Each structure stands twice: as C-alpha cells, then as structure tokens.
PDB file of N, CA and C in Angstrom:
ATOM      1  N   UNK S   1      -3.512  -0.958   9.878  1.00  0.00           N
ATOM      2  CA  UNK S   1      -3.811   0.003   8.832  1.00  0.00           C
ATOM      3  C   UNK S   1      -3.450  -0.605   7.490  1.00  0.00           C
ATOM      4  N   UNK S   2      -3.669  -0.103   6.773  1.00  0.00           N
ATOM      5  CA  UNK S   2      -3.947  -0.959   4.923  1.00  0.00           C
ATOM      6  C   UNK S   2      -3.046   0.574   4.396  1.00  0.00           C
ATOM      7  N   UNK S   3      -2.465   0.601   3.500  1.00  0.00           N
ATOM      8  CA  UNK S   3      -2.010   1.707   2.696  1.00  0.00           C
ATOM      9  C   UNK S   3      -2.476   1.454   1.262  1.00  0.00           C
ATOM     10  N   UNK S   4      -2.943   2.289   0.452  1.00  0.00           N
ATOM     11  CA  UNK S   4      -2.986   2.440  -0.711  1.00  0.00           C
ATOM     12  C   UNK S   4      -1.839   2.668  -1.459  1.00  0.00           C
ATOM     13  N   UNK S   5      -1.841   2.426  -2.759  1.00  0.00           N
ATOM     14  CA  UNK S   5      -0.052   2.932  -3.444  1.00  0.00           C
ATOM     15  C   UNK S   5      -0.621   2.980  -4.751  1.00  0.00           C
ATOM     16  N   UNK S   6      -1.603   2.836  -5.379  1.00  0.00           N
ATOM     17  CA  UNK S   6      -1.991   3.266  -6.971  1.00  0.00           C
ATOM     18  C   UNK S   6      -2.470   4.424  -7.063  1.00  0.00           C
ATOM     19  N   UNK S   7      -2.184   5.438  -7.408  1.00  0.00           N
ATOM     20  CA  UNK S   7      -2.816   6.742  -7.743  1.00  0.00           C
ATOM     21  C   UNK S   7      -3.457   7.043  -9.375  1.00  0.00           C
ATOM     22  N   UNK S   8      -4.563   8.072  -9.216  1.00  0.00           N
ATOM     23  CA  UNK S   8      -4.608   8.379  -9.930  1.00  0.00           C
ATOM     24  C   UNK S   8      -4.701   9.690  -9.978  1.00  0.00           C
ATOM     25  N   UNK S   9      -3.711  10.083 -10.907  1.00  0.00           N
ATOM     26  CA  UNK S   9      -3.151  11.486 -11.326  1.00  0.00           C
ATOM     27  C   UNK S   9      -4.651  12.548 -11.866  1.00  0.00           C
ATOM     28  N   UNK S  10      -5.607  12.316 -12.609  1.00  0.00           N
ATOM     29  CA  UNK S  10      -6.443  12.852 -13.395  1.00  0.00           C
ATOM     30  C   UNK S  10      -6.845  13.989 -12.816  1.00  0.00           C
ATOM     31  N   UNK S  11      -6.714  14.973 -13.379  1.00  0.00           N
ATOM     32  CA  UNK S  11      -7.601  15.996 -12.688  1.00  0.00           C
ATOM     33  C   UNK S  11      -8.768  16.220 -12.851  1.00  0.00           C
ATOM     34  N   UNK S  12      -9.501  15.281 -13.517  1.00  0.00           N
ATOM     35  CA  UNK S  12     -11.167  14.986 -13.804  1.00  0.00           C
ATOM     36  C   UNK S  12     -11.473  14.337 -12.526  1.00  0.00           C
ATOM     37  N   UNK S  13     -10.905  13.356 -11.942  1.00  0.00           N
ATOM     38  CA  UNK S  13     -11.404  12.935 -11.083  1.00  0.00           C
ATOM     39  C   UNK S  13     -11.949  13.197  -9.796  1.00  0.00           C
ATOM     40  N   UNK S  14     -13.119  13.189  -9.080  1.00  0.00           N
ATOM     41  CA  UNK S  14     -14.193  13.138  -8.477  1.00  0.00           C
ATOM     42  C   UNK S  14     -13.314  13.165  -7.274  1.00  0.00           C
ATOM     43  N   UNK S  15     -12.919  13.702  -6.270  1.00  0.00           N
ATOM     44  CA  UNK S  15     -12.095  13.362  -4.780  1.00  0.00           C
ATOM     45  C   UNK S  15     -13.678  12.998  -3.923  1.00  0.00           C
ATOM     46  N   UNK S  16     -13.785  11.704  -2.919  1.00  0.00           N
ATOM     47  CA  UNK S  16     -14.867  11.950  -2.579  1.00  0.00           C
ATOM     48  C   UNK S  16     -14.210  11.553  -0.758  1.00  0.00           C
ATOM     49  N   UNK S  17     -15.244  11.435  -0.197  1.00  0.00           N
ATOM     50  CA  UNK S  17     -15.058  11.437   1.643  1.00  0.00           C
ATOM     51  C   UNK S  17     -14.599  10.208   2.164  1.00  0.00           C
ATOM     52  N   UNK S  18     -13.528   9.953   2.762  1.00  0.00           N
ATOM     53  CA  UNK S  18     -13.239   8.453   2.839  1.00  0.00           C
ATOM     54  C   UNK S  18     -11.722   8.103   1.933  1.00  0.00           C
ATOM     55  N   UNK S  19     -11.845   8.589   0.464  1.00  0.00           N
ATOM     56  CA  UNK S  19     -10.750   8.642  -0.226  1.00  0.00           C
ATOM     57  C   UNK S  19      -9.281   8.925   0.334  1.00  0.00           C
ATOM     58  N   UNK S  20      -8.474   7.922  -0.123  1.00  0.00           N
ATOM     59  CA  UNK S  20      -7.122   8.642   0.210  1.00  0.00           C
ATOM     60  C   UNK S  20      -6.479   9.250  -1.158  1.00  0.00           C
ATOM     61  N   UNK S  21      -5.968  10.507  -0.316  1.00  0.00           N
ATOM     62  CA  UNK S  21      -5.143  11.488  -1.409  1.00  0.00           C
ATOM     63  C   UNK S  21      -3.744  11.424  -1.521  1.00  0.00           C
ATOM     64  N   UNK S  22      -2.992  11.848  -2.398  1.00  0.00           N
ATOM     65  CA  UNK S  22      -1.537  12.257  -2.276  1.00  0.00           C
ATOM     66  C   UNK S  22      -1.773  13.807  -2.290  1.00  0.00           C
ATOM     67  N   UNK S  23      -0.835  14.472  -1.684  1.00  0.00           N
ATOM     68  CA  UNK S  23      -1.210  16.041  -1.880  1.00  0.00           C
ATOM     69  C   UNK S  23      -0.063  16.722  -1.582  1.00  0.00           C
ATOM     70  N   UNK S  24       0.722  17.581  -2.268  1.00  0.00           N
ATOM     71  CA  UNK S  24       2.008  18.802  -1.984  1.00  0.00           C
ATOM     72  C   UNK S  24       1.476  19.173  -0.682  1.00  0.00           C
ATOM     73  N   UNK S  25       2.638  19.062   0.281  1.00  0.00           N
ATOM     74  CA  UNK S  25       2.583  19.639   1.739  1.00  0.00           C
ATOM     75  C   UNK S  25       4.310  20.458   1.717  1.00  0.00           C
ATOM     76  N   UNK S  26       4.297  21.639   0.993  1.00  0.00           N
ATOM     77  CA  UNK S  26       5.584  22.292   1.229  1.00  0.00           C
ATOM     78  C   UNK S  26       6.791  21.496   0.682  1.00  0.00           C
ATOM     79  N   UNK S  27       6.058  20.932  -0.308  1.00  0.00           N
ATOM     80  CA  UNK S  27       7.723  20.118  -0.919  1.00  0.00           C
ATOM     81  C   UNK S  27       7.481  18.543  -0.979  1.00  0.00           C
ATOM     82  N   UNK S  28       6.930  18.061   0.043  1.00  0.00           N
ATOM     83  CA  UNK S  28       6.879  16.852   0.585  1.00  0.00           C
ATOM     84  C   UNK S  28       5.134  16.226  -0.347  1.00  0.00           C
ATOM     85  N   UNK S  29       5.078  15.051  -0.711  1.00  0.00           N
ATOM     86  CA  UNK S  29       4.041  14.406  -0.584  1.00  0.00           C
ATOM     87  C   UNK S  29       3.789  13.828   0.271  1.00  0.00           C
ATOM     88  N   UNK S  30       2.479  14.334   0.661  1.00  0.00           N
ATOM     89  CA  UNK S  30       1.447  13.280   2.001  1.00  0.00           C
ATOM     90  C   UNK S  30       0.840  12.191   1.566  1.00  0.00           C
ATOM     91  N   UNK S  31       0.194  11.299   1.827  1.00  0.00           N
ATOM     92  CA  UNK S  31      -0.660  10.476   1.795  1.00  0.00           C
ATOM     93  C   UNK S  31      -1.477  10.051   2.866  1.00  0.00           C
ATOM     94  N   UNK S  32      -2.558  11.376   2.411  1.00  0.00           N
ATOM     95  CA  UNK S  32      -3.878  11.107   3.995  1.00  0.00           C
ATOM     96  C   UNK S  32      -5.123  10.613   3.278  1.00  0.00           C
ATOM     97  N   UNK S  33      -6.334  10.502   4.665  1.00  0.00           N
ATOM     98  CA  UNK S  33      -7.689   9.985   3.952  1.00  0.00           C
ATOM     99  C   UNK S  33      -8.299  11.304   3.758  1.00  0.00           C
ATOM    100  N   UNK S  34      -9.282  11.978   3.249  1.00  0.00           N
ATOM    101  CA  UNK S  34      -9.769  12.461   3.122  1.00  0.00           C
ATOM    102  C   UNK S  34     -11.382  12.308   4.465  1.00  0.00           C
ATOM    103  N   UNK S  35     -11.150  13.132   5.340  1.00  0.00           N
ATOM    104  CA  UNK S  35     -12.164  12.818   6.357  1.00  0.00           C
ATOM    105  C   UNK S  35     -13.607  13.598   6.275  1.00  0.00           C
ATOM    106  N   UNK S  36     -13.367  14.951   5.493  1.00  0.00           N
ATOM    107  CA  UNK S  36     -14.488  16.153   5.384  1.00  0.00           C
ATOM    108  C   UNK S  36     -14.124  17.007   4.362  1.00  0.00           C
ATOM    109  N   UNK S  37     -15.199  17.438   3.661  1.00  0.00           N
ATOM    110  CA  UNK S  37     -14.684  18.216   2.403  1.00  0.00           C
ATOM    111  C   UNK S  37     -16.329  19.437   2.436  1.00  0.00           C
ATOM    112  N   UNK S  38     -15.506  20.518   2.370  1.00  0.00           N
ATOM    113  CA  UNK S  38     -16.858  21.400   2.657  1.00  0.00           C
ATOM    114  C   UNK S  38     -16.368  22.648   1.450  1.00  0.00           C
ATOM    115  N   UNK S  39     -17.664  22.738   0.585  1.00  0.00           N
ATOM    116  CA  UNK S  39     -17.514  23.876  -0.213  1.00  0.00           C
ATOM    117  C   UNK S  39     -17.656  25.452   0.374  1.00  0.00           C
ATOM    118  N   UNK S  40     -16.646  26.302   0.517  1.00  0.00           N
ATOM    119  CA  UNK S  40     -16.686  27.381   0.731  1.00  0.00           C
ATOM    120  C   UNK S  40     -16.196  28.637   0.010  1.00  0.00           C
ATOM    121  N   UNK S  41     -17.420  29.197  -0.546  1.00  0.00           N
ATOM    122  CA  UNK S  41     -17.371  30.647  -1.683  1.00  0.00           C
ATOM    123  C   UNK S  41     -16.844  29.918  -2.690  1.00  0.00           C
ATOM    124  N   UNK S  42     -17.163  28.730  -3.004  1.00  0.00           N
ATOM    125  CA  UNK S  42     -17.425  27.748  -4.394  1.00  0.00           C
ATOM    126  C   UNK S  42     -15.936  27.250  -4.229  1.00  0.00           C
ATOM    127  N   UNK S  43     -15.094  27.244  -3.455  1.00  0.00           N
ATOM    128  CA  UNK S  43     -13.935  26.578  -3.375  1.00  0.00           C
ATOM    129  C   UNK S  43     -13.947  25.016  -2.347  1.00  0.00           C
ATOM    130  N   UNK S  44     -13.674  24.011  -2.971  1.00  0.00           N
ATOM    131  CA  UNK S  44     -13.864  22.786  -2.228  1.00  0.00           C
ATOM    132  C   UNK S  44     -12.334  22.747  -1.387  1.00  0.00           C
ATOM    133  N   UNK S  45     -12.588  22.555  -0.257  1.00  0.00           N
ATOM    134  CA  UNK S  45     -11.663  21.875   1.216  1.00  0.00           C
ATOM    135  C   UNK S  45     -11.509  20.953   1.611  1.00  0.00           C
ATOM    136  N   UNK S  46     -10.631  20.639   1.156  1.00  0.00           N
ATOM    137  CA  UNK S  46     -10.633  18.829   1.878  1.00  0.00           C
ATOM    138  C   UNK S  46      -9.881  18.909   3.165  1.00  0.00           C
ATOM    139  N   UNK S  47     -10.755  17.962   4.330  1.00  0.00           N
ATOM    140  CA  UNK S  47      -9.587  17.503   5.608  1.00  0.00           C
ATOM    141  C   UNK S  47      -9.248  16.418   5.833  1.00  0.00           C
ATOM    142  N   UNK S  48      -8.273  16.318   6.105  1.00  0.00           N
ATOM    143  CA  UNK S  48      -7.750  15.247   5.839  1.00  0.00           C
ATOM    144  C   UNK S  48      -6.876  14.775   7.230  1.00  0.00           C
ATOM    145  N   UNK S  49      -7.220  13.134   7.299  1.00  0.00           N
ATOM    146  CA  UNK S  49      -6.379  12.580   8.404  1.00  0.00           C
ATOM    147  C   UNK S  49      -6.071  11.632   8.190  1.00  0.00           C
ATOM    148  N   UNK S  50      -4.316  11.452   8.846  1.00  0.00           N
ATOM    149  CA  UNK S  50      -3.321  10.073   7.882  1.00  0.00           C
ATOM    150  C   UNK S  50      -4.509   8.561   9.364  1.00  0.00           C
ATOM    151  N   UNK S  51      -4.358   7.913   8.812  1.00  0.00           N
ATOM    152  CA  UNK S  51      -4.755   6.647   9.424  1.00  0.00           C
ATOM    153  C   UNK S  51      -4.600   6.059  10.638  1.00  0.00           C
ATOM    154  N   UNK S  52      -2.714   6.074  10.931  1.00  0.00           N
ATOM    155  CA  UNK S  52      -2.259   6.332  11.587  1.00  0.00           C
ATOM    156  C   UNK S  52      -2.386   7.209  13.033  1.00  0.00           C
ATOM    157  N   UNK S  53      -2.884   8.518  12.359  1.00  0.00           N
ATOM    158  CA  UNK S  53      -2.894   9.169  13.419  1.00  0.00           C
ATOM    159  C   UNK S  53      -4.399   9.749  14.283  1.00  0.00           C
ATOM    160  N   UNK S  54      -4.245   9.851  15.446  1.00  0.00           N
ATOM    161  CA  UNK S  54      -5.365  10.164  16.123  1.00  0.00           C
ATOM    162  C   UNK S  54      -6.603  11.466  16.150  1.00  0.00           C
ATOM    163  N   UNK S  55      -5.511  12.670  15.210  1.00  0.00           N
ATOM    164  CA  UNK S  55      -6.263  13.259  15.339  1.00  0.00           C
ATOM    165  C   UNK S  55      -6.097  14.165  13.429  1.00  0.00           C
ATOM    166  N   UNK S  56      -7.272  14.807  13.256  1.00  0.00           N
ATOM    167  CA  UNK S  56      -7.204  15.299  12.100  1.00  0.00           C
ATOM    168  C   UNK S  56      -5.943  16.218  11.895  1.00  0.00           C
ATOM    169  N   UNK S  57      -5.912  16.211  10.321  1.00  0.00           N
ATOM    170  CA  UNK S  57      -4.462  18.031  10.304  1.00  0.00           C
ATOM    171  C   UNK S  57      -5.252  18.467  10.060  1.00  0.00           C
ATOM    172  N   UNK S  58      -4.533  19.601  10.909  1.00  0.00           N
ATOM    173  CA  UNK S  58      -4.913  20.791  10.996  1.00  0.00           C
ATOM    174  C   UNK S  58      -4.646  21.652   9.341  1.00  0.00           C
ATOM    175  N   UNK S  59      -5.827  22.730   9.229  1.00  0.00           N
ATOM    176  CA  UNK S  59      -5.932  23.286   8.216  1.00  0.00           C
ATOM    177  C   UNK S  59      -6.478  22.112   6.699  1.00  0.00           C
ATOM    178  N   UNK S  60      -6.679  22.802   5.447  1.00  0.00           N
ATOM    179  CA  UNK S  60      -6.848  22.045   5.056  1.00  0.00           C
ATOM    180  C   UNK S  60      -6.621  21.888   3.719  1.00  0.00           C
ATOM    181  N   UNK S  61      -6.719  21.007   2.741  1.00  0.00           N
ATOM    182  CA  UNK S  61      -6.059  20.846   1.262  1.00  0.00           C
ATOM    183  C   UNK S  61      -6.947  21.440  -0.120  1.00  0.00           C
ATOM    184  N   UNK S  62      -6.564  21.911  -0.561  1.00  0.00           N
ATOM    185  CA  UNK S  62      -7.356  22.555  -1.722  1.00  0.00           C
ATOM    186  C   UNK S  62      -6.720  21.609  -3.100  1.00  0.00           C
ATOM    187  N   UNK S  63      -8.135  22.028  -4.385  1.00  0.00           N
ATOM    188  CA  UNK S  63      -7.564  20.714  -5.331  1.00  0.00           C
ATOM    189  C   UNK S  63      -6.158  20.932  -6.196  1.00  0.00           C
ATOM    190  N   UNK S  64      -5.947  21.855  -6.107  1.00  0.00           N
ATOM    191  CA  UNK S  64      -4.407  22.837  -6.799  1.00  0.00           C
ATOM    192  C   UNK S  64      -3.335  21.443  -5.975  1.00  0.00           C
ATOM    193  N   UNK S  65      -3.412  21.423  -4.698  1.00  0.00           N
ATOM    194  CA  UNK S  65      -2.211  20.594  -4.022  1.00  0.00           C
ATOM    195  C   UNK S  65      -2.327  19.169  -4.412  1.00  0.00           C
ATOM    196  N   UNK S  66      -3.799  18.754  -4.992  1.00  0.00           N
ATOM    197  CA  UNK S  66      -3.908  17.283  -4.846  1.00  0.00           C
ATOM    198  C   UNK S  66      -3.272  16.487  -6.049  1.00  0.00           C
ATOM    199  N   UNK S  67      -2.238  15.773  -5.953  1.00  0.00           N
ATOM    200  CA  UNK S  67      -1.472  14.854  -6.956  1.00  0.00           C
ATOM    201  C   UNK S  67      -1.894  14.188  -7.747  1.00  0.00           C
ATOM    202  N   UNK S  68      -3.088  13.188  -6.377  1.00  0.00           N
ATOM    203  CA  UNK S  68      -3.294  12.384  -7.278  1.00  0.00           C
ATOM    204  C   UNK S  68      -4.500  11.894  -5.935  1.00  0.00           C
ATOM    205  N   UNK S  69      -5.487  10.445  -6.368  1.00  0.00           N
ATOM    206  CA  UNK S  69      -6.032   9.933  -5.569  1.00  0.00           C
ATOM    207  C   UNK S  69      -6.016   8.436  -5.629  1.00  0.00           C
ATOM    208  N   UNK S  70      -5.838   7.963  -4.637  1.00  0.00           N
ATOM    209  CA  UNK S  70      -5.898   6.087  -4.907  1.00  0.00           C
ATOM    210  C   UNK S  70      -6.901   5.272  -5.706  1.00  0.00           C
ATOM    211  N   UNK S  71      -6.483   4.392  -6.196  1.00  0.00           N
ATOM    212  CA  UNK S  71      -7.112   3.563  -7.132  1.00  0.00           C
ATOM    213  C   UNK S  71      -6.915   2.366  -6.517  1.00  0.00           C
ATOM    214  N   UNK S  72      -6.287   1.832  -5.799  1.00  0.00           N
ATOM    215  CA  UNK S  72      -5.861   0.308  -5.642  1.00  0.00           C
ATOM    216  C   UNK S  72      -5.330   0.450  -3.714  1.00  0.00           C
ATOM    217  N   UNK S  73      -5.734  -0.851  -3.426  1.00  0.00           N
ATOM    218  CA  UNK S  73      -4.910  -0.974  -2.118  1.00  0.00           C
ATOM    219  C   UNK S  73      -4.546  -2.011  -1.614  1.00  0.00           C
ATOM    220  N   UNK S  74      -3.556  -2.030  -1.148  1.00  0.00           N
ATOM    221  CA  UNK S  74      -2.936  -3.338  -0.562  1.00  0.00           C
ATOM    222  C   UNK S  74      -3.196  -3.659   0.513  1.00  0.00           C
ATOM    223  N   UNK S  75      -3.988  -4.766   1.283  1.00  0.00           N
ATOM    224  CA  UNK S  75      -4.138  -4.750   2.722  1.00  0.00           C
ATOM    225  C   UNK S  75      -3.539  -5.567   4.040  1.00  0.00           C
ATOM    226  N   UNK S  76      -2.955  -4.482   4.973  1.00  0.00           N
ATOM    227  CA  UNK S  76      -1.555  -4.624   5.419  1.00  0.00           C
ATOM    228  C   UNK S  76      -0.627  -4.443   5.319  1.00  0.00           C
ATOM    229  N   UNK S  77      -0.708  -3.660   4.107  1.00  0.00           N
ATOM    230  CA  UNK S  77       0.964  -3.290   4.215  1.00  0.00           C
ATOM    231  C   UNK S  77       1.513  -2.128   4.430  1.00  0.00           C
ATOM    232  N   UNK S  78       0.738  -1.947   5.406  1.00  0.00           N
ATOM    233  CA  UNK S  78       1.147  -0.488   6.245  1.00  0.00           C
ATOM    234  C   UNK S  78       1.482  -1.270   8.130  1.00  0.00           C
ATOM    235  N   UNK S  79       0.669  -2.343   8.137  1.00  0.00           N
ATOM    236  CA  UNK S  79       1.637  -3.116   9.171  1.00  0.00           C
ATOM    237  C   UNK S  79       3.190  -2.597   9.721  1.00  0.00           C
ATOM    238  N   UNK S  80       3.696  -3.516   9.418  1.00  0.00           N
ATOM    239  CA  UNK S  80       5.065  -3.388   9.269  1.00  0.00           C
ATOM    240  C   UNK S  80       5.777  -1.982   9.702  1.00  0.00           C
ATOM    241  N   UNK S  81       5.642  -1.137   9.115  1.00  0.00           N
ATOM    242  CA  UNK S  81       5.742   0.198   9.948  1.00  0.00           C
ATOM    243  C   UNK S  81       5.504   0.492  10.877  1.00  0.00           C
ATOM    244  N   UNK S  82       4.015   0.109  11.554  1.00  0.00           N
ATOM    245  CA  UNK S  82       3.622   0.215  12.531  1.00  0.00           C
ATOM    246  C   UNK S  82       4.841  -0.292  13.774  1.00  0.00           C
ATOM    247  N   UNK S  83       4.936  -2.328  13.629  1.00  0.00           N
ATOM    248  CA  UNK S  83       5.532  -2.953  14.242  1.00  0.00           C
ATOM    249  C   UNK S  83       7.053  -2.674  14.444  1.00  0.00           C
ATOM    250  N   UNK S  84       7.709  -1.673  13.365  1.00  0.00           N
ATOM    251  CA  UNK S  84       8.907  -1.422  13.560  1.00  0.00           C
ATOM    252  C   UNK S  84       9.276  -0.188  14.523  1.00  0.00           C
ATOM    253  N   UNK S  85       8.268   0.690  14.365  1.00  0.00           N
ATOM    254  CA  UNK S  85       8.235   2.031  15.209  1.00  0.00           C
ATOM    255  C   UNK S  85       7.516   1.957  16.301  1.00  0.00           C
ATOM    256  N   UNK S  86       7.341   0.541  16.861  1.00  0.00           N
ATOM    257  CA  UNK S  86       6.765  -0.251  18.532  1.00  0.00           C
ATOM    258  C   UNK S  86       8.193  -0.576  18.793  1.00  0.00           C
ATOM    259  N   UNK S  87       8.399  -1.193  17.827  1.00  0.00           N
ATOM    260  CA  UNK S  87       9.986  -2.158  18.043  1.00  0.00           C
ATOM    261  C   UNK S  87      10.944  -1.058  19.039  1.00  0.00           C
ATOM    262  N   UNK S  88      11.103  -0.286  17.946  1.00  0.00           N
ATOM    263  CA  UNK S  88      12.108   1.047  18.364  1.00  0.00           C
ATOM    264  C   UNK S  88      12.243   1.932  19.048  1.00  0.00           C
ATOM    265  N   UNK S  89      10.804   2.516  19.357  1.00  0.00           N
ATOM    266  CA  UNK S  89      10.360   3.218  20.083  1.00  0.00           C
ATOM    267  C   UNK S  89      10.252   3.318  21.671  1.00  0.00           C
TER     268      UNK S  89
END
C-alpha cells in the first residue's frame, strides 16, 4: 500500500472517486480512499475504504467532516506498517 500525507485543506476543492480523504470520525482523523460518492436530496456521500482493509466502512462521510484531501504521495510508505503488524501479530 502507498499512503498519501499532503493534504489539501480547501473547501473549493472537487473530492472525486479514487481520492484519498482525511475526515473527523468522532474526534479522531481517518485517512481513507474515497470508493463511491452518490448524491442524495442534493447532499453528496462519500464511501469510503482505508486500503488496508478488505472491506468498505460502513456508513458514510459527508463534506462538513472532510479536512482535507491528498495532494501528494509517497510510494511505500505505508509498507512498513504493514511488515510490523505481520511481525507482531
């Protein structure tokens, strides 16, 4: 997996399918991809699933939660995590 780490904050900006987001999850920032985004009663939904994992989250992100969206990515350097939580596990 590759992680992104440049965001961009703008709230002009365009979230599109594929994109990874940062987004308020109850306190916490996430950092998922953006897998499906469906307009409903003119409100846009994003779903979103971390890379990592196998299956989508459940429920889904509205643009009020979204921080920010990636601009830049580093590739591989989400490795390492991986290999440490094989290690340990």
């Amino acid at each position: 997996t590759d992680t992104d780490i440049t965001i961009d904050a703008s709230a002009k900006q365009e979230i599109k399918n594929g994109q990874v987001i940062v987004y308020d999850s109850e306190g916490l920032k996430m950092v998922h991809r953006v897998v499906d985004i469906k307009n409903v009663n003119g409100e846009l939904r994003y779903y979103t699933k971390g890379d990592a994992n196998e299956k989508m989250d459940v429920g889904y992100i509205t643009k009020e939660k979204i921080i920010g969206a990636t601009k830049a990515r580093i590739i591989w350097i989400g490795y390492p995590t991986i290999w440490f939580r094989d290690l340990f596990s």
